[in-house]
């Protein structure tokens, strides 16, 4: 069984986004690591998830972004960089599908 990082960038353009949600592209830690690696913030976040052995499914229809999304195997994050990214955790879930909360197999009743 594999765990999937669905919408690993948080999908800031979704219609139900609240105004106070953090935007990962504004995080100084990610900007710092991105600059040091010569990679985009998207690539750093995808690499973070891959190093955690998660399956990532970034959405894009733009050919240049699709190519960029695949260019995450030419570098790795150090343990220190991984810890810095972990420290950004805010215990948020953007796709909890509350419409299905009464279904017997609803996966998001547990705290995270």
mmCIF file of C-alpha atoms in Angstrom:
data_model
loop_
_atom_site.group_PDB
_atom_site.id
_atom_site.type_symbol
_atom_site.label_atom_id
_atom_site.label_comp_id
_atom_site.label_asym_id
_atom_site.label_seq_id
_atom_site.Cartn_x
_atom_site.Cartn_y
_atom_site.Cartn_z
ATOM 1 C CA UNK A 1 0.000 0.000 0.000
ATOM 2 C CA UNK A 2 1.263 3.456 -0.866
ATOM 3 C CA UNK A 3 0.215 6.750 0.625
ATOM 4 C CA UNK A 4 -0.528 9.506 -1.874
ATOM 5 C CA UNK A 5 0.264 13.181 -1.428
ATOM 6 C CA UNK A 6 -2.787 14.459 -3.290
ATOM 7 C CA UNK A 7 -2.472 18.098 -4.385
ATOM 8 C CA UNK A 8 0.981 18.399 -2.771
ATOM 9 C CA UNK A 9 1.106 22.153 -3.426
ATOM 10 C CA UNK A 10 -2.164 22.753 -1.564
ATOM 11 C CA UNK A 11 -4.067 24.017 -4.633
ATOM 12 C CA UNK A 12 -4.281 27.661 -3.602
ATOM 13 C CA UNK A 13 -6.796 28.335 -6.391
ATOM 14 C CA UNK A 14 -9.541 26.089 -5.044
ATOM 15 C CA UNK A 15 -12.870 27.827 -4.494
ATOM 16 C CA UNK A 16 -13.263 26.835 -0.821
ATOM 17 C CA UNK A 17 -9.853 28.147 0.269
ATOM 18 C CA UNK A 18 -10.061 30.306 3.375
ATOM 19 C CA UNK A 19 -8.349 33.684 3.327
ATOM 20 C CA UNK A 20 -6.083 32.865 6.289
ATOM 21 C CA UNK A 21 -4.601 29.649 4.873
ATOM 22 C CA UNK A 22 -0.846 29.692 4.430
ATOM 23 C CA UNK A 23 0.485 29.600 0.873
ATOM 24 C CA UNK A 24 3.540 27.369 0.556
ATOM 25 C CA UNK A 25 5.097 29.582 -2.101
ATOM 26 C CA UNK A 26 5.358 32.359 0.524
ATOM 27 C CA UNK A 27 7.250 30.244 3.087
ATOM 28 C CA UNK A 28 10.752 31.688 3.708
ATOM 29 C CA UNK A 29 12.175 28.224 4.520
ATOM 30 C CA UNK A 30 11.082 26.883 1.142
ATOM 31 C CA UNK A 31 12.394 29.975 -0.630
ATOM 32 C CA UNK A 32 15.765 29.518 1.104
ATOM 33 C CA UNK A 33 16.075 25.819 0.218
ATOM 34 C CA UNK A 34 14.844 26.448 -3.318
ATOM 35 C CA UNK A 35 17.480 29.117 -3.876
ATOM 36 C CA UNK A 36 20.259 26.972 -2.368
ATOM 37 C CA UNK A 37 19.346 24.006 -4.580
ATOM 38 C CA UNK A 38 18.728 26.024 -7.735
ATOM 39 C CA UNK A 39 15.281 24.434 -7.940
ATOM 40 C CA UNK A 40 11.741 25.773 -7.771
ATOM 41 C CA UNK A 41 9.694 25.625 -4.589
ATOM 42 C CA UNK A 42 7.457 23.109 -6.343
ATOM 43 C CA UNK A 43 10.439 20.847 -7.001
ATOM 44 C CA UNK A 44 11.594 21.136 -3.386
ATOM 45 C CA UNK A 45 8.135 20.224 -2.065
ATOM 46 C CA UNK A 46 7.801 17.286 -4.467
ATOM 47 C CA UNK A 47 11.269 16.071 -3.484
ATOM 48 C CA UNK A 48 10.340 16.374 0.211
ATOM 49 C CA UNK A 49 7.351 14.098 -0.300
ATOM 50 C CA UNK A 50 9.317 11.626 -2.424
ATOM 51 C CA UNK A 51 12.020 11.357 0.238
ATOM 52 C CA UNK A 52 9.222 10.472 2.660
ATOM 53 C CA UNK A 53 8.288 7.610 0.290
ATOM 54 C CA UNK A 54 4.967 9.189 -0.659
ATOM 55 C CA UNK A 55 3.428 9.026 -4.099
ATOM 56 C CA UNK A 56 2.956 12.569 -5.400
ATOM 57 C CA UNK A 57 0.310 13.640 -7.892
ATOM 58 C CA UNK A 58 0.929 17.249 -8.881
ATOM 59 C CA UNK A 59 -1.634 18.632 -11.304
ATOM 60 C CA UNK A 60 -0.494 20.591 -14.305
ATOM 61 C CA UNK A 61 -1.528 21.058 -17.903
ATOM 62 C CA UNK A 62 1.386 23.330 -18.763
ATOM 63 C CA UNK A 63 4.145 21.415 -20.607
ATOM 64 C CA UNK A 64 6.959 23.389 -18.948
ATOM 65 C CA UNK A 65 5.551 22.711 -15.466
ATOM 66 C CA UNK A 66 5.037 19.029 -16.225
ATOM 67 C CA UNK A 67 8.692 18.821 -17.276
ATOM 68 C CA UNK A 68 9.726 20.727 -14.139
ATOM 69 C CA UNK A 69 7.697 18.343 -11.961
ATOM 70 C CA UNK A 70 9.696 15.400 -13.323
ATOM 71 C CA UNK A 71 13.030 17.087 -12.656
ATOM 72 C CA UNK A 72 13.129 16.130 -8.983
ATOM 73 C CA UNK A 73 15.513 13.178 -9.159
ATOM 74 C CA UNK A 74 18.682 15.165 -9.854
ATOM 75 C CA UNK A 75 18.984 16.398 -6.274
ATOM 76 C CA UNK A 76 18.127 15.377 -2.741
ATOM 77 C CA UNK A 77 17.370 17.197 0.471
ATOM 78 C CA UNK A 78 19.669 16.920 3.465
ATOM 79 C CA UNK A 79 18.372 15.729 6.817
ATOM 80 C CA UNK A 80 18.584 19.335 8.030
ATOM 81 C CA UNK A 81 16.535 20.590 5.075
ATOM 82 C CA UNK A 82 13.961 17.847 5.632
ATOM 83 C CA UNK A 83 13.665 18.918 9.288
ATOM 84 C CA UNK A 84 13.240 22.558 8.310
ATOM 85 C CA UNK A 85 10.397 21.626 5.965
ATOM 86 C CA UNK A 86 8.822 19.366 8.613
ATOM 87 C CA UNK A 87 8.853 22.348 10.979
ATOM 88 C CA UNK A 88 6.372 24.104 8.672
ATOM 89 C CA UNK A 89 3.649 21.601 9.612
ATOM 90 C CA UNK A 90 0.409 23.333 10.559
ATOM 91 C CA UNK A 91 -1.799 20.226 10.848
ATOM 92 C CA UNK A 92 -4.005 21.333 7.983
ATOM 93 C CA UNK A 93 -5.905 19.175 5.548
ATOM 94 C CA UNK A 94 -7.269 20.802 2.405
ATOM 95 C CA UNK A 95 -9.115 17.850 0.882
ATOM 96 C CA UNK A 96 -11.000 16.181 3.722
ATOM 97 C CA UNK A 97 -14.202 15.748 1.668
ATOM 98 C CA UNK A 98 -16.647 16.667 4.460
ATOM 99 C CA UNK A 99 -19.571 15.787 2.182
ATOM 100 C CA UNK A 100 -18.632 12.124 2.744
ATOM 101 C CA UNK A 101 -18.067 12.332 6.530
ATOM 102 C CA UNK A 102 -20.928 9.948 7.322
ATOM 103 C CA UNK A 103 -19.678 7.210 4.997
ATOM 104 C CA UNK A 104 -18.477 4.112 6.861
ATOM 105 C CA UNK A 105 -15.076 4.249 5.117
ATOM 106 C CA UNK A 106 -14.490 7.986 5.572
ATOM 107 C CA UNK A 107 -10.757 8.256 6.167
ATOM 108 C CA UNK A 108 -10.458 11.536 8.025
ATOM 109 C CA UNK A 109 -12.063 11.057 11.431
ATOM 110 C CA UNK A 110 -8.693 10.571 13.118
ATOM 111 C CA UNK A 111 -6.733 13.574 14.340
ATOM 112 C CA UNK A 112 -3.501 14.240 12.529
#
